mmCIF file with all atom_site columns, C-alpha atoms in Angstrom:
data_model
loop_
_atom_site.group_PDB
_atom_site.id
_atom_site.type_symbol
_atom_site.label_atom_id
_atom_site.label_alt_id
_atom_site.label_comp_id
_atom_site.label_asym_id
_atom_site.label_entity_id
_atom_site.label_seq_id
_atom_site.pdbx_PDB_ins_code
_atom_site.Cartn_x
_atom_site.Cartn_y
_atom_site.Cartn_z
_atom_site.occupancy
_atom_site.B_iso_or_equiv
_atom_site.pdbx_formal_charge
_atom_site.auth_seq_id
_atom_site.auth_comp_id
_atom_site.auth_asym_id
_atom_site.auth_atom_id
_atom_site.pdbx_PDB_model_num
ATOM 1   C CA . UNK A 1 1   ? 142.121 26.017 76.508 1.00 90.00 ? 18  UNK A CA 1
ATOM 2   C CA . UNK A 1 2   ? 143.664 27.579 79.898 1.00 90.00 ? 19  UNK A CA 1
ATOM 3   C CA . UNK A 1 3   ? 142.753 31.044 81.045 1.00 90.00 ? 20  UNK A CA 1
ATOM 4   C CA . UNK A 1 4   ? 146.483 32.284 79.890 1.00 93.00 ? 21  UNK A CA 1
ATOM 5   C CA . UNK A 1 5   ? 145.729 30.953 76.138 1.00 97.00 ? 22  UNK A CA 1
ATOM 6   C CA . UNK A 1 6   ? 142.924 32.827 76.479 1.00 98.00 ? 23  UNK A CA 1
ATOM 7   C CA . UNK A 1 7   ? 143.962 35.813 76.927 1.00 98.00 ? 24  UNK A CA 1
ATOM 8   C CA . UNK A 1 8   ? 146.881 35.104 74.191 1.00 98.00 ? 25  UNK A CA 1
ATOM 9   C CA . UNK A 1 9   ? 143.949 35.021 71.842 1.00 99.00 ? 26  UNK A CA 1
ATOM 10  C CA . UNK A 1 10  ? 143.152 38.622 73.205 1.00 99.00 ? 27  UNK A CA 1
ATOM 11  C CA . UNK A 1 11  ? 146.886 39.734 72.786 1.00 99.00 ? 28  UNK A CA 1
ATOM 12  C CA . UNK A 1 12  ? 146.583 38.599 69.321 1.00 99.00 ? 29  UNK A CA 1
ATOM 13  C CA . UNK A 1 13  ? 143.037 40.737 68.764 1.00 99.00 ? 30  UNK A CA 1
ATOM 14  C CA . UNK A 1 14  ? 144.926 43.902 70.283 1.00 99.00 ? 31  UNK A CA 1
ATOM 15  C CA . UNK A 1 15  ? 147.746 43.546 67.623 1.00 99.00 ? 32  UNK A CA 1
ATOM 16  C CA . UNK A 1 16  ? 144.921 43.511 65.152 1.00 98.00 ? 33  UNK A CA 1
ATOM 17  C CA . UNK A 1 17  ? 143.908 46.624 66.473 1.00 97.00 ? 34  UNK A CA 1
ATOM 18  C CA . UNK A 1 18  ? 147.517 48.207 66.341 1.00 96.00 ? 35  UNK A CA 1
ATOM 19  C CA . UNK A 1 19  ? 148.136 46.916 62.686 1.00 97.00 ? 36  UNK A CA 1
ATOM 20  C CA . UNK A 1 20  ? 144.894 48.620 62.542 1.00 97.00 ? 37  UNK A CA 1
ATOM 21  C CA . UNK A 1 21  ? 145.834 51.796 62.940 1.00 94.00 ? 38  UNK A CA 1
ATOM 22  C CA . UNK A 1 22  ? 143.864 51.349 66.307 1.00 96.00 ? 39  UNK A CA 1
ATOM 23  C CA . UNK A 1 23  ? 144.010 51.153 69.855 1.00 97.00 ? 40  UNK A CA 1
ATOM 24  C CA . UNK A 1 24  ? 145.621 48.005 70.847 1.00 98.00 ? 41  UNK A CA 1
ATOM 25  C CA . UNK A 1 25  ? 143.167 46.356 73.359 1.00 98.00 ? 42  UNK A CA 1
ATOM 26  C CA . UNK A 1 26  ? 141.802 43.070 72.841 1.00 99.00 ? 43  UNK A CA 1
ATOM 27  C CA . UNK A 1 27  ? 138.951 40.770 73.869 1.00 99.00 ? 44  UNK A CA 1
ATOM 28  C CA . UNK A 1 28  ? 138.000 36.717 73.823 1.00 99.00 ? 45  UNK A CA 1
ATOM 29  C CA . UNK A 1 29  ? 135.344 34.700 74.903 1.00 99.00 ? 46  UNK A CA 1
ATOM 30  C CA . UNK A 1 30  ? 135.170 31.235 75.888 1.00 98.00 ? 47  UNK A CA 1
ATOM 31  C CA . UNK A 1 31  ? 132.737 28.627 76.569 1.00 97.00 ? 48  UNK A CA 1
ATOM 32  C CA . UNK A 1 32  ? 132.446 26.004 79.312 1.00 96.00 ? 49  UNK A CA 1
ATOM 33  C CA . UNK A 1 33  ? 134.000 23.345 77.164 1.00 96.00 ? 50  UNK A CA 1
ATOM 34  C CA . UNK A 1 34  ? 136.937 25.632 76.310 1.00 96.00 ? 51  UNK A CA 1
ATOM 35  C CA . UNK A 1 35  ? 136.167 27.072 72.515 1.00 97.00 ? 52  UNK A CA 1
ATOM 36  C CA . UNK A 1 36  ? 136.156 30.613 71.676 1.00 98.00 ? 53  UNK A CA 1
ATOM 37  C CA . UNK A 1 37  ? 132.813 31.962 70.631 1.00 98.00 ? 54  UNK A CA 1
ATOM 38  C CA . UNK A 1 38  ? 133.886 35.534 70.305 1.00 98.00 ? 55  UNK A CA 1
ATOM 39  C CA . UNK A 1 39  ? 136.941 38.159 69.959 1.00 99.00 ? 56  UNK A CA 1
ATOM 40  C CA . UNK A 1 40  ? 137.367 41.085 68.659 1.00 99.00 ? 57  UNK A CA 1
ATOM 41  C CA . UNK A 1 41  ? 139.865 44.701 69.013 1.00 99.00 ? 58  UNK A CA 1
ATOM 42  C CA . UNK A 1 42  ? 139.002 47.912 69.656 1.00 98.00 ? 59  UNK A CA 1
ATOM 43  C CA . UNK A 1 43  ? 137.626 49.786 66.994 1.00 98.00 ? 60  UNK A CA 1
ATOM 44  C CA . UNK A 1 44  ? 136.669 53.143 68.273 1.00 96.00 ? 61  UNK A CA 1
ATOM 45  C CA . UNK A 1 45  ? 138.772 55.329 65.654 1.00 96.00 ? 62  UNK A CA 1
ATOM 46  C CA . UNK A 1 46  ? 138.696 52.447 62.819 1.00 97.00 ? 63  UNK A CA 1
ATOM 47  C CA . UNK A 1 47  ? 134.784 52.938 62.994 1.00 96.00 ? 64  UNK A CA 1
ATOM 48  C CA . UNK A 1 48  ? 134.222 56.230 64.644 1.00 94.00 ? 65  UNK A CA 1
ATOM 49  C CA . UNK A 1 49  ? 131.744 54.570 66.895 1.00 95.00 ? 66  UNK A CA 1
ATOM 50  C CA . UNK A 1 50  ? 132.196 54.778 70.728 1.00 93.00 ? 67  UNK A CA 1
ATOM 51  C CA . UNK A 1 51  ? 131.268 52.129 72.215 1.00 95.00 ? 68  UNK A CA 1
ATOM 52  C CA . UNK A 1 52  ? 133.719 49.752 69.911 1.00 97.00 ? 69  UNK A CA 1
ATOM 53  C CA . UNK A 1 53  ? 135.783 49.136 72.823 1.00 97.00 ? 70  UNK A CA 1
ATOM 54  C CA . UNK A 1 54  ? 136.996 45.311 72.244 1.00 98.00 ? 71  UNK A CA 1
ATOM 55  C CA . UNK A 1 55  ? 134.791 43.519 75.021 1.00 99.00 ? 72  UNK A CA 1
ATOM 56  C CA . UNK A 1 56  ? 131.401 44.931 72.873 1.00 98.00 ? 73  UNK A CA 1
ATOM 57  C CA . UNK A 1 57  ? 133.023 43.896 69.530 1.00 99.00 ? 74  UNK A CA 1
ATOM 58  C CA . UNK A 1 58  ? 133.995 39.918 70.921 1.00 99.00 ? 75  UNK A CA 1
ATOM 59  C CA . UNK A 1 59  ? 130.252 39.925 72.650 1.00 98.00 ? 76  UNK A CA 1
ATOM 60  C CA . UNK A 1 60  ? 129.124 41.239 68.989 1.00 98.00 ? 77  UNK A CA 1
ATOM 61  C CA . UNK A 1 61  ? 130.861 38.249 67.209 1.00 98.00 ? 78  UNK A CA 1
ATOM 62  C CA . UNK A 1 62  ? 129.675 35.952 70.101 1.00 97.00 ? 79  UNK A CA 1
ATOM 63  C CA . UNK A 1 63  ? 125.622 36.749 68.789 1.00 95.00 ? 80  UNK A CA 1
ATOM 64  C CA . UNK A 1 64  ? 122.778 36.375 70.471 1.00 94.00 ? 81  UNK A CA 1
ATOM 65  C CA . UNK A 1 65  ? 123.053 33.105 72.591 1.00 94.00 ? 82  UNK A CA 1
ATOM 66  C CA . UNK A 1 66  ? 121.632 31.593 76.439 1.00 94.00 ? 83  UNK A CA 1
ATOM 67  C CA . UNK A 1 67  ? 124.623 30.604 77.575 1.00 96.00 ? 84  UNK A CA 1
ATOM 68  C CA . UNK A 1 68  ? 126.578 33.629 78.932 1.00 97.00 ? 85  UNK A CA 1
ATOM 69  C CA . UNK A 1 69  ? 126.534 32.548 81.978 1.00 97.00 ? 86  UNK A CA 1
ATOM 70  C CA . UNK A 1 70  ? 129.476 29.556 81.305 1.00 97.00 ? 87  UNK A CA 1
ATOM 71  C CA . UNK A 1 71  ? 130.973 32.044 79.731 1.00 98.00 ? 88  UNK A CA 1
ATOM 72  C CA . UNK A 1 72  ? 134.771 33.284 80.480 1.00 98.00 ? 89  UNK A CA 1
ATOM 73  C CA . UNK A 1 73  ? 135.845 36.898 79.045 1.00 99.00 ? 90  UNK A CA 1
ATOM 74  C CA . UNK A 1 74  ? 139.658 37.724 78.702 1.00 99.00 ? 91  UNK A CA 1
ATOM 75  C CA . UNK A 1 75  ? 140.490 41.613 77.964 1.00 99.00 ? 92  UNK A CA 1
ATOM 76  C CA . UNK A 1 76  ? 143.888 42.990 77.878 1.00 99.00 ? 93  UNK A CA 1
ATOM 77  C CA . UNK A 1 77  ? 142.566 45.956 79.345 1.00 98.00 ? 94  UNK A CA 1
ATOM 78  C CA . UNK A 1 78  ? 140.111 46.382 82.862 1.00 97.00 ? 95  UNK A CA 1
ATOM 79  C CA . UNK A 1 79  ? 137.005 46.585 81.659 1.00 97.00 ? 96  UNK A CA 1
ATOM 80  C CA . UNK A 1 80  ? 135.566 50.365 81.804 1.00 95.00 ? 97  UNK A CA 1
ATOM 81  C CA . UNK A 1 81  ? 132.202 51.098 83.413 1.00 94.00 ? 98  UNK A CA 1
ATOM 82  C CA . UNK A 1 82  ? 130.261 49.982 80.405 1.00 95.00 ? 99  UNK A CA 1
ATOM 83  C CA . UNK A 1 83  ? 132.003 47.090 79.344 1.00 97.00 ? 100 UNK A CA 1
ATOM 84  C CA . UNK A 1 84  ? 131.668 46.019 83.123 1.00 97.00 ? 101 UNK A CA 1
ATOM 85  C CA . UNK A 1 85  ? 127.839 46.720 82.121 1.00 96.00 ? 102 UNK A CA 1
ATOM 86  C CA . UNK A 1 86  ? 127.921 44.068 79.841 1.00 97.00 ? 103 UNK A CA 1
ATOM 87  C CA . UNK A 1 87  ? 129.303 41.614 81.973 1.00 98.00 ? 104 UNK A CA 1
ATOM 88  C CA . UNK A 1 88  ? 127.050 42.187 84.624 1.00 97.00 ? 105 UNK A CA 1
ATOM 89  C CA . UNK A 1 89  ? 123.952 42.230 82.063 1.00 96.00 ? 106 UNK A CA 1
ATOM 90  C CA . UNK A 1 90  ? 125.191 38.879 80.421 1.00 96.00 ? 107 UNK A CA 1
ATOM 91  C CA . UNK A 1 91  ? 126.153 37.658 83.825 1.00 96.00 ? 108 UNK A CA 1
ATOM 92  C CA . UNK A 1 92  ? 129.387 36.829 82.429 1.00 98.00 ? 109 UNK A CA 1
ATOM 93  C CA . UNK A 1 93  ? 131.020 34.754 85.658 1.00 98.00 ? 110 UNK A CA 1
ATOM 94  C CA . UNK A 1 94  ? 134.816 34.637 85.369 1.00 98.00 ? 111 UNK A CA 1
ATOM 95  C CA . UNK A 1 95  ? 137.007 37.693 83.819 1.00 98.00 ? 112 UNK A CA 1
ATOM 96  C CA . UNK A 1 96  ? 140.657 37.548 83.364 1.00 98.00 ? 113 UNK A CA 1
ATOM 97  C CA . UNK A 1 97  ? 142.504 40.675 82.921 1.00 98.00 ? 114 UNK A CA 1
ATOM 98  C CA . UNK A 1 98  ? 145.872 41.566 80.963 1.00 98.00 ? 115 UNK A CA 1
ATOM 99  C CA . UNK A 1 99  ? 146.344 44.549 82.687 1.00 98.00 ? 116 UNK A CA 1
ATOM 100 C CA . UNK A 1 100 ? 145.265 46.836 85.574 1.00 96.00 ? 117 UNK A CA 1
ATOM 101 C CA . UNK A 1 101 ? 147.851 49.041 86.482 1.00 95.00 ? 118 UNK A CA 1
ATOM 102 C CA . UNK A 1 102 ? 147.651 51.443 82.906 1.00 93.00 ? 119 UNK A CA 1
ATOM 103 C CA . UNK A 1 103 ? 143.535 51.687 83.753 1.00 89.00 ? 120 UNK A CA 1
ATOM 104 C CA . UNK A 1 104 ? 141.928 49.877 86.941 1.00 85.00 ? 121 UNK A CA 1
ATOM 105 C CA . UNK A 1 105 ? 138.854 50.015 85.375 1.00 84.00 ? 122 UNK A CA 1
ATOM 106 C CA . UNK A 1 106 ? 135.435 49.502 86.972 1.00 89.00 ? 123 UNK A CA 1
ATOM 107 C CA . UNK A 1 107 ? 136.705 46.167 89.452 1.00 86.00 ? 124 UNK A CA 1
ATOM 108 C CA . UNK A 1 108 ? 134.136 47.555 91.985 1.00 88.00 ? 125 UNK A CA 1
ATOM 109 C CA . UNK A 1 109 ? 130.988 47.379 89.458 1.00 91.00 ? 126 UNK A CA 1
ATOM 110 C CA . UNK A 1 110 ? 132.361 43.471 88.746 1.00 92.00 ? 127 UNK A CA 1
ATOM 111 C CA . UNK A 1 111 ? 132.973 42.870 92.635 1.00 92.00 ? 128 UNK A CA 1
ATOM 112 C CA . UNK A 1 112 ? 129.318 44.116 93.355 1.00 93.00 ? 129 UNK A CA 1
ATOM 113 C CA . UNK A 1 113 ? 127.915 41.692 90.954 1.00 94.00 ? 130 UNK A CA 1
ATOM 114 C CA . UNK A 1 114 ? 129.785 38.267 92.377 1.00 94.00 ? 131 UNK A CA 1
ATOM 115 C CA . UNK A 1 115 ? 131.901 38.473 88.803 1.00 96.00 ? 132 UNK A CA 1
ATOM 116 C CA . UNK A 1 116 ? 135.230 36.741 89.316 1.00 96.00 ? 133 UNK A CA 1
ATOM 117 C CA . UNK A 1 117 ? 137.807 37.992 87.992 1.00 95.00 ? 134 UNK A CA 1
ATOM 118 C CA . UNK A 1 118 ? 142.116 37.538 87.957 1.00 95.00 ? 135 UNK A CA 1
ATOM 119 C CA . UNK A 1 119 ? 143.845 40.183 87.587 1.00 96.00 ? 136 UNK A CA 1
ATOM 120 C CA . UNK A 1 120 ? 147.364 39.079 85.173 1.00 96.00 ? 137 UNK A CA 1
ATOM 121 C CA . UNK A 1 121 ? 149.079 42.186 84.701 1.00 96.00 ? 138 UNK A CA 1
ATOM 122 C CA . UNK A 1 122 ? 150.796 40.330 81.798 1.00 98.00 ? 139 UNK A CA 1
ATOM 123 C CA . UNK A 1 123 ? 154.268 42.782 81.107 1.00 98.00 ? 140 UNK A CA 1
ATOM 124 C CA . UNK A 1 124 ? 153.156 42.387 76.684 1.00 97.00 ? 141 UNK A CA 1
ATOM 125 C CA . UNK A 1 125 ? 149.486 43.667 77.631 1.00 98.00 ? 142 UNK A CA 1
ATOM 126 C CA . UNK A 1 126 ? 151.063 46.720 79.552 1.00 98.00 ? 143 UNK A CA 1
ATOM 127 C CA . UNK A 1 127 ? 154.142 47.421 76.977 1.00 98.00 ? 144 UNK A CA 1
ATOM 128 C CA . UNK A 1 128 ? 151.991 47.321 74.577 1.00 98.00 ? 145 UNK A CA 1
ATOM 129 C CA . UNK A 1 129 ? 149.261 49.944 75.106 1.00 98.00 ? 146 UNK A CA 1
ATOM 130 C CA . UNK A 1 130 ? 151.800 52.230 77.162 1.00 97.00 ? 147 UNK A CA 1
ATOM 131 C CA . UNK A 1 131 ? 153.806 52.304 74.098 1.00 98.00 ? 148 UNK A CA 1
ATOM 132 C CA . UNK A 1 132 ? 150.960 53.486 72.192 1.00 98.00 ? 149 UNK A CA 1
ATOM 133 C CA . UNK A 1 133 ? 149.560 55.787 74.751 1.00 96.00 ? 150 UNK A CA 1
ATOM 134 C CA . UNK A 1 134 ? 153.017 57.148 74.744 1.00 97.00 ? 151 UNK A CA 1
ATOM 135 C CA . UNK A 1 135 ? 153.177 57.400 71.497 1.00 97.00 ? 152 UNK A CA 1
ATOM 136 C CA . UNK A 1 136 ? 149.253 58.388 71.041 1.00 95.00 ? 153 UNK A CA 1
ATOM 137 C CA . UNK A 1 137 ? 148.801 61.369 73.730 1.00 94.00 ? 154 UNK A CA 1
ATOM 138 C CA . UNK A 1 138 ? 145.816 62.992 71.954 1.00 93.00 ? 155 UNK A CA 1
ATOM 139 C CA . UNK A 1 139 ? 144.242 59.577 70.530 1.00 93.00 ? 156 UNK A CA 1
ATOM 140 C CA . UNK A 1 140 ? 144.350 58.622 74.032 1.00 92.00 ? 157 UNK A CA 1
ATOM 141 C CA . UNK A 1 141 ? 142.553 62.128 75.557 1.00 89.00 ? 158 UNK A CA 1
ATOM 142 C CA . UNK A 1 142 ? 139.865 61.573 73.946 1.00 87.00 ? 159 UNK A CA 1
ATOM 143 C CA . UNK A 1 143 ? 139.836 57.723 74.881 1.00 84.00 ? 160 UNK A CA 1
ATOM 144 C CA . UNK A 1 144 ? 139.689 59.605 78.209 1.00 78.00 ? 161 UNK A CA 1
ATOM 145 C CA . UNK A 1 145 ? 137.427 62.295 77.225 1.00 73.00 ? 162 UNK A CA 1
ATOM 146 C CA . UNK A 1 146 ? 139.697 65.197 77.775 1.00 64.00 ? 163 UNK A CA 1
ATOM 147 C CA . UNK A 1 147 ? 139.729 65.682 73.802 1.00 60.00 ? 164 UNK A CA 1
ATOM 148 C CA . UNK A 1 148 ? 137.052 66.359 70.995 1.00 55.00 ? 165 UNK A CA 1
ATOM 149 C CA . UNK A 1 149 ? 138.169 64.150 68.521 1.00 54.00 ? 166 UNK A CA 1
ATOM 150 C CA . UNK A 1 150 ? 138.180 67.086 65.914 1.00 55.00 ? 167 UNK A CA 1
ATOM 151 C CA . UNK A 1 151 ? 141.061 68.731 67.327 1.00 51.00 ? 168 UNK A CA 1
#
């Protein structure tokens, strides 16, 4: 499996999430020898929980393993500070991101921490979570934290 089917895998997970009623960013793991051991969409209004964002929910499916390190994560989004937590924690080597330009994300926190990662900006990850920003506004303020969810 290449980095780009990969992430395709991740596009899929974020469609999930928009079918979903959610926010369509998506996550995918992948081992050394190329198999996925964990996806997953962000679930943050689907669950009410937040810290669903989709890199926790594909390291959730992914389980408690000792191989992280051979690991490569795609997300359709930059990773925020705390999902750049769990890479760092996990020592998660090699990150390929969908898109960079709607969020950039927490590259320093990854750069600090020797984490490679390729930046895509692939045009479906960025359609596809502008469109729903755009057509979202106060879902996403309170993605942002300029909302109370309640309001």
């Amino acid at each position: 499996m290449t980095e780009h089917d990969l992430l395709d895998v991740a596009i899929k997970e974020a469609r999930k999430g928009l079918t979903e009623g959610g926010v369509p960013i998506g996550s995918a793991i992948m081992d050394a020898q190329g198999h996925i051991v964990g996806k997953g969409h962000n679930l943050i209004f689907q669950t009410k929980d937040p810290t669903a964002h989709a890199e926790m929910c594909a390291a959730r499916t992914a389980g408690i393993r000792n191989d992280w390190q051979s690991f490569t994560l795609a997300t359709t989004l930059s990773p925020c500070l705390m999902c750049s937590g769990l890479i760092t924690f996990y020592q998660i080597p090699r990150i390929i991101i969908g898109d960079d330009t709607t969020v950039p994300g927490a590259r320093n926190t990854l750069s600090r921490h020797q984490i490679s990662f390729e930046i895509l900006n692939d045009p479906s990850c960025i359609d596809m979570l502008q469109t729903w920003i755009d057509e979202n506004p106060k879902k996403w303020a309170v993605i942002e934290g300029h909302e109370h969810p309640n309001n």
